[in-house]
Amino acid sequence: EYVDEILNNNDLNKNNITTIIIEDGITSIGDNAFMNFYSLESVDIPDSVESIGKYAFSGCTSLVSVEIPDSVESIGDAAFSNCYNLININVENNSKFNSIDGILFNKNNTSILTYPSGKPESSYNIPNTVKIIGSFAFYNCDNLNNIVIPDSVTSIGENAFYSCNSIESIIIPDSVESIGDDLFDSCDNLTSVKIGNSVTKISDSMFFYCENLTSVEIGNSVT
């Protein structure tokens, strides 16, 4: 059984729903299932749920905290994007995922998956266990003006820093070999970027709508 995006139809008054309880026995929350439920403050995900789809809770701007049960084996890209008040994604006893200070990682902390965009901190040092910054990982994290990427990171997914509007400068270290499309799309206040020597290709859309960007330093091997 599954919860699908049929819940996101126009006949449902999403603005009046503050709490959702998903019945035990549901195994999947589909893509876009609760997208733009603006008033949703809490959701109870039962231990039966095994997968959470792409954009499943995207745009749930009143959501503050989410508990990921031990049954969940997959979480789609941008599942919690545009949740501007989300502070904590909590995980306990899950074989696939982990959380540190409310930030979602894979189980062994080698991939950072979602930094909740409502967290109030202005600076974040990515742990040096991380090798992969996942797609959409820092999507719309407007409160962050400083993100430190350690030398352990080798790959950064698409849209990882999309619309991080407070960031003014960022350094991608030499350890990073690949970076995804639209990496800094809509970073309005980004003025300077340094890209290390190991990156061999960047997309045309990497700096879309970065209207204040004045300095880009890139390695000699970039094409």
Rosetta silent file (secondary structure, phi, psi, omega in degrees, C-alpha in Angstrom):
SEQUENCE: EYVDEILNNNDLNKNNITTIIIEDGITSIGDNAFMNFYSLESVDIPDSVESIGKYAFSGCTSLVSVEIPDSVESIGDAAFSNCYNLININVENNSKFNSIDGILFNKNNTSILTYPSGKPESSYNIPNTVKIIGSFAFYNCDNLNNIVIPDSVTSIGENAFYSCNSIESIIIPDSVESIGDDLFDSCDNLTSVKIGNSVTKISDSMFFYCENLTSVEIGNSVT
SCORE:     score description
SCORE:     0.000 S_00000001
   1 L     0.000  153.610 -175.978    0.000    0.000    0.000 S_00000001
   2 E  -149.840  158.126  170.814    1.160    3.555   -0.648 S_00000001
   3 E  -103.129  119.840 -173.342    0.409    7.234   -0.237 S_00000001
   4 L  -112.326  177.186 -177.872    0.583    8.823   -3.680 S_00000001
   5 H   -70.107   -0.952  173.038    0.459   12.326   -5.127 S_00000001
   6 H   -57.774  -27.079  176.680   -3.315   11.888   -5.499 S_00000001
   7 H   -67.160  -15.428 -176.102   -3.350   13.550   -2.069 S_00000001
   8 H   -96.432   19.425 -176.794   -1.917   16.622   -3.761 S_00000001
   9 L   -75.559  164.847 -173.243   -4.945   17.216   -5.994 S_00000001
  10 L   -72.350  -15.768 -178.660   -6.645   20.591   -6.293 S_00000001
  11 L   -80.626  -11.784 -177.819   -9.848   19.450   -4.563 S_00000001
  12 L   -94.919  125.949 -179.273   -8.086   18.973   -1.246 S_00000001
  13 L   -80.707   85.404 -174.282   -7.838   22.066    0.943 S_00000001
  14 H   -65.577  -26.730 -175.961   -4.217   21.577    1.940 S_00000001
  15 H   -68.725  -14.490 -179.226   -4.042   24.890    3.780 S_00000001
  16 H   -97.604   -3.976 -175.008   -6.302   23.581    6.570 S_00000001
  17 L   -94.747  116.491 -179.831   -4.326   20.408    7.321 S_00000001
  18 L  -105.540  -23.518 -177.934   -1.958   20.728   10.273 S_00000001
  19 E  -135.408  136.094  175.163   -1.471   17.070   11.218 S_00000001
  20 E  -126.109  127.266  174.317   -1.195   13.921    9.137 S_00000001
  21 E  -113.474  115.985  179.257   -1.238   10.419   10.612 S_00000001
  22 L   -90.806  124.915 -175.031   -0.272    7.720    8.157 S_00000001
  23 L   -65.692  144.955  174.854   -1.825    4.391    9.068 S_00000001
  24 L   -60.302  137.088 -176.110    0.367    1.442    9.940 S_00000001
  25 L   112.275  -23.530  173.835    0.660   -0.861    6.935 S_00000001
  26 L   -69.130  130.047 -175.823    1.457    1.881    4.423 S_00000001
  27 L  -107.592  -16.994 -175.677    4.783    0.977    2.821 S_00000001
  28 E  -143.574  135.781  170.144    5.448    3.881    0.448 S_00000001
  29 E  -106.493  112.853 -170.313    5.010    7.644    0.393 S_00000001
  30 L   -73.811  171.846  176.290    5.007    8.556   -3.289 S_00000001
  31 L   -56.274  134.848  174.589    6.600   11.417   -5.207 S_00000001
  32 L    64.318   14.637 -170.349    4.985   14.795   -4.403 S_00000001
  33 L   -54.968  -45.360 -177.982    2.560   13.116   -1.968 S_00000001
  34 L  -119.535   28.574 -177.216    2.335   16.030    0.499 S_00000001
  35 L   -61.669  130.559  176.435    3.898   18.723   -1.643 S_00000001
  36 L    63.827   31.686  167.505    2.905   22.274   -0.626 S_00000001
  37 L   -81.484   81.798 -166.431    0.838   21.304    2.405 S_00000001
  38 L   -61.717  -29.983 -175.735    1.704   24.723    3.778 S_00000001
  39 L   -93.723   -1.605 -176.553   -0.003   24.343    7.171 S_00000001
  40 L   -65.385  119.137 -178.817    1.330   20.885    7.966 S_00000001
  41 L  -104.777  -26.641 -179.819    3.046   21.033   11.361 S_00000001
  42 E  -150.455  147.896  177.226    3.503   17.352   12.152 S_00000001
  43 E  -139.178  135.264  179.864    3.434   14.010   10.381 S_00000001
  44 E  -105.013  106.838  179.745    3.485   10.551   11.910 S_00000001
  45 L   -96.711  116.413 -175.818    5.366    8.121    9.659 S_00000001
  46 L   -75.927  165.346 -178.600    4.791    4.529   10.824 S_00000001
  47 L   -65.713  -10.873  179.851    7.397    1.779   11.002 S_00000001
  48 L   -79.555  -19.127 -175.772    5.831    0.102    7.961 S_00000001
  49 L   -71.424  126.820 -178.263    6.998    2.820    5.520 S_00000001
  50 L  -106.436  -24.065 -177.900    9.946    1.668    3.404 S_00000001
  51 E  -142.031  143.244  175.583   10.279    4.497    0.886 S_00000001
  52 E  -121.978  122.272 -171.908    9.733    8.257    0.761 S_00000001
  53 L   -78.905  175.197  177.704    9.517    9.677   -2.758 S_00000001
  54 L   -62.209  137.275  177.406   10.982   12.721   -4.451 S_00000001
  55 L    56.996   22.837 -174.055    9.534   16.037   -3.264 S_00000001
  56 L   -56.686  -40.744 -179.766    7.244   14.081   -0.892 S_00000001
  57 L  -119.967   18.661 -178.821    7.152   16.883    1.689 S_00000001
  58 L   -60.956  135.333  177.891    8.532   19.707   -0.419 S_00000001
  59 L    80.780    9.871  174.922    6.989   23.066    0.383 S_00000001
  60 L   -82.085   81.669 -166.678    5.633   22.029    3.791 S_00000001
  61 L   -74.731  -11.521  177.349    6.625   25.391    5.186 S_00000001
  62 L   -99.263   -3.803 -178.565    5.157   24.867    8.676 S_00000001
  63 L   -73.288  126.937 -176.082    6.883   21.530    9.262 S_00000001
  64 L  -106.024  -36.496 -175.330    9.462   21.807   12.053 S_00000001
  65 E  -146.612  146.494  178.956   10.571   18.238   12.744 S_00000001
  66 E  -134.975  135.898  175.300   10.360   14.816   11.095 S_00000001
  67 E  -104.302  121.964  177.157   11.036   11.375   12.536 S_00000001
  68 E   -94.839  114.751 -177.625   12.375    8.804   10.058 S_00000001
  69 L   -72.649  168.400 -175.385   11.452    5.299   11.318 S_00000001
  70 L   -70.276  -12.201 -178.179   13.793    2.323   11.180 S_00000001
  71 L   -80.511  -19.589 -173.479   11.833    0.761    8.300 S_00000001
  72 L   -70.457  126.760 -178.732   12.713    3.443    5.717 S_00000001
  73 L  -111.367  -17.513  179.666   15.193    2.205    3.098 S_00000001
  74 E  -147.741  142.250  176.740   15.064    4.997    0.507 S_00000001
  75 E  -132.188  122.845 -176.778   14.436    8.748    0.481 S_00000001
  76 L   -72.825  161.873  178.021   14.056   10.570   -2.843 S_00000001
  77 L   -57.111  141.336  173.789   15.839   13.740   -3.894 S_00000001
  78 L    58.562   27.022 -179.450   14.435   16.985   -2.458 S_00000001
  79 L   -58.847  -29.816 -178.406   11.972   15.100   -0.256 S_00000001
  80 L  -123.148   29.393  179.006   12.157   17.943    2.294 S_00000001
  81 L   -73.103  154.411  178.877   13.058   20.870    0.039 S_00000001
  82 L    58.863   24.305  172.056   11.442   24.287    0.567 S_00000001
  83 L   -95.787   82.656 -166.190   10.559   23.367    4.158 S_00000001
  84 L   -67.102  -18.871  179.234   11.680   26.749    5.445 S_00000001
  85 L  -108.227    6.419  179.992   10.954   26.047    9.115 S_00000001
  86 L   -72.486  122.995 -177.549   12.277   22.499    9.228 S_00000001
  87 L  -108.781  -37.289 -173.965   14.945   22.256   11.914 S_00000001
  88 E  -131.634  131.864  164.320   15.336   18.539   12.619 S_00000001
  89 E  -114.558  108.095 -172.491   15.255   15.316   10.638 S_00000001
  90 E  -102.308  134.854 -179.638   15.661   12.665   13.310 S_00000001
  91 E  -131.623  133.813  175.196   16.707    9.076   12.659 S_00000001
  92 L  -136.149  133.584  172.625   17.086    6.235   15.146 S_00000001
  93 L    56.060   37.861  178.059   18.102    2.607   14.614 S_00000001
  94 L  -102.758  139.038 -175.817   17.854    2.780   10.829 S_00000001
  95 L   -81.149  -13.070 -176.247   20.090    0.551    8.696 S_00000001
  96 L  -112.534  -26.514 -172.304   20.310    3.029    5.787 S_00000001
  97 E  -131.414  160.206  178.525   20.247    6.510    7.335 S_00000001
  98 E  -144.878  158.948  173.709   21.611    8.476   10.259 S_00000001
  99 E  -131.106  142.729  175.274   21.151   11.957   11.670 S_00000001
 100 E  -128.695  117.526 -178.215   23.612   14.260   13.390 S_00000001
 101 L    54.341   35.931  177.415   22.181   17.388   15.038 S_00000001
 102 L    81.613    6.697 -179.542   19.025   16.944   12.966 S_00000001
 103 E  -102.139  134.632 -173.839   20.931   16.713    9.660 S_00000001
 104 E   -87.178  126.857  176.127   20.270   13.689    7.437 S_00000001
 105 E  -126.286  168.765  165.942   23.185   11.454    6.386 S_00000001
 106 E   -74.293  176.840 -169.017   23.523    7.954    5.038 S_00000001
 107 L   -59.500  -43.024 -175.948   24.235    5.290    7.628 S_00000001
 108 L   -96.805   13.671  174.662   28.030    5.596    7.744 S_00000001
 109 L    62.267   26.993  175.948   28.029    9.397    7.377 S_00000001
 110 L   -92.537   -9.234  178.097   29.877    9.342    4.054 S_00000001
 111 E  -135.650  125.379  173.510   27.070   11.195    2.288 S_00000001
 112 E   -91.483  126.145 -170.780   25.225   14.285    3.533 S_00000001
 113 E  -105.179  -45.352 -179.839   21.687   14.124    2.164 S_00000001
 114 E  -147.135  120.161  169.006   19.610   16.956    3.663 S_00000001
 115 L   -97.245  112.881 -175.914   20.553   19.964    5.743 S_00000001
 116 L   -58.209  128.129 -171.134   17.185   21.268    7.024 S_00000001
 117 L   -72.328  -11.399  177.876   16.696   24.749    5.630 S_00000001
 118 L   -89.562   -4.458  179.931   15.117   26.092    8.822 S_00000001
 119 L   -61.355  135.584 -171.285   18.187   25.518   10.993 S_00000001
 120 L   -81.796  -12.497 -175.837   19.223   28.904   12.412 S_00000001
 121 L   -61.678  145.303 -179.637   22.997   28.486   12.322 S_00000001
 122 L   -94.681  -13.102 -177.534   24.892   30.799    9.974 S_00000001
 123 E  -137.687  144.638  178.408   27.915   28.514    9.488 S_00000001
 124 E  -144.848  126.839  173.601   28.377   24.795    8.931 S_00000001
 125 E   -97.724  112.874  177.930   31.501   22.659    8.678 S_00000001
 126 L   -64.365  131.802 -178.045   30.691   19.487    6.771 S_00000001
 127 L   -58.637  147.518 -177.752   32.136   16.497    8.703 S_00000001
 128 L   -78.224    6.085  169.431   35.347   15.037    7.282 S_00000001
 129 L   -80.982  -17.789 -171.774   33.687   11.611    7.038 S_00000001
 130 L   -78.197  127.998  174.471   31.645   12.932    4.099 S_00000001
 131 L  -105.721  -27.185 -176.520   32.682   11.928    0.579 S_00000001
 132 E  -126.770  127.163  167.644   29.486   12.905   -1.246 S_00000001
 133 E   -94.972  113.225 -172.560   27.363   16.012   -0.937 S_00000001
 134 L   -69.004  161.485  174.748   24.019   14.764   -2.221 S_00000001
 135 L   -57.776  135.903  178.056   21.765   16.425   -4.761 S_00000001
 136 L    65.970   14.991 -172.502   19.652   19.186   -3.176 S_00000001
 137 L   -58.093  -41.512 -178.865   21.554   18.717    0.127 S_00000001
 138 L  -114.349   29.608 -176.701   21.601   22.452    1.032 S_00000001
 139 L   -57.191  122.507  176.848   18.623   23.482   -1.091 S_00000001
 140 L    59.265   33.120  176.871   17.240   26.879    0.013 S_00000001
 141 L   -85.631   77.816 -172.533   19.367   27.061    3.163 S_00000001
 142 L   -69.761  -21.886 -177.308   19.064   30.823    3.400 S_00000001
 143 L   -77.862  -19.985 -177.623   20.421   31.115    6.945 S_00000001
 144 L   -81.835  124.438  171.382   23.847   29.750    6.034 S_00000001
 145 L  -111.093   -1.906  178.273   26.427   32.291    4.953 S_00000001
 146 E  -147.374  122.230  174.828   29.396   29.955    5.317 S_00000001
 147 E  -125.113  122.400  179.575   29.748   26.292    4.321 S_00000001
 148 E  -101.188  120.091  179.977   33.140   24.619    4.731 S_00000001
 149 L   -98.026  120.457 -177.700   33.728   21.649    2.423 S_00000001
 150 L   -77.480  165.642 -179.969   36.419   19.263    3.727 S_00000001
 151 L   -69.062   -7.637  178.102   39.121   17.572    1.638 S_00000001
 152 L   -74.994  -21.388 -174.531   37.311   14.251    2.088 S_00000001
 153 L   -75.279  131.026  178.363   34.582   15.252   -0.400 S_00000001
 154 L  -115.641  -16.668 -175.846   34.982   13.879   -3.931 S_00000001
 155 E  -145.598  140.660  176.878   31.549   14.495   -5.447 S_00000001
 156 E  -128.591  125.509 -175.825   28.823   17.154   -5.214 S_00000001
 157 L   -78.754  171.686 -178.513   25.359   16.468   -6.636 S_00000001
 158 L   -62.719  146.980  176.528   23.094   18.684   -8.714 S_00000001
 159 L    56.407   21.331 -174.369   21.390   21.666   -7.096 S_00000001
 160 L   -59.636  -35.075 -178.624   23.330   21.000   -3.898 S_00000001
 161 L  -117.878   26.735 -177.570   23.559   24.714   -3.030 S_00000001
 162 L   -56.256  128.057  174.528   20.518   25.944   -4.950 S_00000001
 163 L    54.709   38.561  169.991   19.221   29.305   -3.688 S_00000001
 164 L   -84.322   84.837 -164.403   21.555   29.513   -0.684 S_00000001
 165 L   -74.616  -12.259 -179.429   20.995   33.236   -0.708 S_00000001
 166 L   -95.043  -12.763 -178.230   23.253   34.229    2.199 S_00000001
 167 L   -73.179  128.617  178.796   26.444   32.610    0.894 S_00000001
 168 L  -104.789  -29.467  179.362   28.896   35.153   -0.486 S_00000001
 169 E  -150.218  153.374  179.872   31.907   32.915   -1.133 S_00000001
 170 E  -154.728  146.964  179.373   32.730   29.217   -1.198 S_00000001
 171 E  -117.440  124.207  173.084   35.762   27.029   -1.836 S_00000001
 172 E   -98.586  113.789 -171.577   35.504   23.646   -3.571 S_00000001
 173 L   -70.163  167.845 -178.790   38.678   21.772   -2.579 S_00000001
 174 L   -61.587  -21.731 -178.508   41.048   19.877   -4.879 S_00000001
 175 L   -67.764  -24.342 -176.065   39.616   16.566   -3.654 S_00000001
 176 L   -75.237  124.060 -177.462   36.319   17.179   -5.506 S_00000001
 177 L  -102.485  -28.809 -177.679   36.298   15.428   -8.898 S_00000001
 178 E  -139.584  143.107  178.177   32.715   15.918  -10.079 S_00000001
 179 E  -134.288  142.009 -174.950   30.032   18.556   -9.559 S_00000001
 180 L   -83.094  173.021  179.181   26.402   18.425  -10.655 S_00000001
 181 L   -66.503  155.376  173.086   24.302   20.746  -12.778 S_00000001
 182 L    55.332   33.998 -171.145   22.806   23.963  -11.383 S_00000001
 183 L   -58.586  -44.229 -178.376   25.120   23.778   -8.407 S_00000001
 184 L  -115.360   22.841  179.708   24.854   27.461   -7.418 S_00000001
 185 L   -52.061  128.768  174.648   21.661   28.315   -9.279 S_00000001
 186 L    65.521   26.125  171.218   19.898   31.347   -7.742 S_00000001
 187 L   -84.396   87.913 -166.331   22.564   32.060   -5.105 S_00000001
 188 L   -61.718  -33.522 -174.901   21.745   35.768   -5.229 S_00000001
 189 L  -102.997    7.182  178.643   24.549   37.059   -3.000 S_00000001
 190 L   -67.574  123.632 -178.971   27.340   34.778   -4.183 S_00000001
 191 L  -112.261  -30.112 -177.279   30.284   36.944   -5.205 S_00000001
 192 E  -144.487  141.641  179.664   33.261   34.566   -5.382 S_00000001
 193 E  -137.026  135.725  172.814   33.882   30.863   -6.003 S_00000001
 194 E  -118.859  124.421 -178.537   37.096   28.872   -6.050 S_00000001
 195 E  -112.494  129.016 -175.837   37.013   25.463   -7.746 S_00000001
 196 L   -67.592  176.032 -172.017   39.853   23.013   -7.182 S_00000001
 197 L   -77.579  -12.964 -174.702   42.104   21.379   -9.754 S_00000001
 198 L   -86.014  -17.522  178.428   40.441   17.953   -9.845 S_00000001
 199 L   -73.627  127.673 -177.183   37.168   19.080  -11.432 S_00000001
 200 L  -106.117  -11.296 -177.893   37.320   18.483  -15.185 S_00000001
 201 L  -153.446  136.969  173.048   33.898   19.712  -16.286 S_00000001
 202 L  -126.807  150.293 -176.634   31.318   22.253  -15.176 S_00000001
 203 L   -84.230  157.920  177.653   27.828   22.737  -16.604 S_00000001
 204 L   -64.168  -23.569 -175.195   26.597   25.842  -18.397 S_00000001
 205 L   -95.577   10.418 -174.144   23.913   26.185  -15.745 S_00000001
 206 L   -60.290  -35.624 -174.803   26.238   26.157  -12.747 S_00000001
 207 L  -118.937   30.850  176.930   25.838   29.883  -12.041 S_00000001
 208 L   -54.335  132.928  173.314   22.318   30.612  -13.312 S_00000001
 209 L    60.328   25.574  171.208   20.894   33.774  -11.698 S_00000001
 210 L   -91.884   77.531 -167.728   24.044   34.468   -9.666 S_00000001
 211 L   -72.804  -17.135 -179.006   23.673   38.146  -10.442 S_00000001
 212 L  -106.611    9.171 -179.140   26.344   39.386   -8.015 S_00000001
 213 L   -69.876  124.227 -178.742   29.058   36.902   -8.950 S_00000001
 214 L  -120.945  -17.951 -175.806   32.278   38.773   -9.718 S_00000001
 215 E  -140.944  123.746  174.497   35.063   36.237   -9.227 S_00000001
 216 E  -129.901  116.448  177.363   35.411   32.591  -10.298 S_00000001
 217 E  -108.858  120.719 -176.096   38.765   30.864   -9.865 S_00000001
 218 L  -127.408  154.706  179.026   38.932   27.444  -11.474 S_00000001
 219 L   -64.398  157.921 -176.573   41.578   24.767  -11.947 S_00000001
 220 L   -66.987  -16.870 -176.095   43.503   24.598  -15.188 S_00000001
 221 L   -88.769   -4.318 -177.611   41.921   21.267  -16.122 S_00000001
 222 L   -69.767  137.921  178.589   38.342   22.566  -16.335 S_00000001
 223 L  -120.445    0.000    0.000   36.746   22.437  -19.797 S_00000001
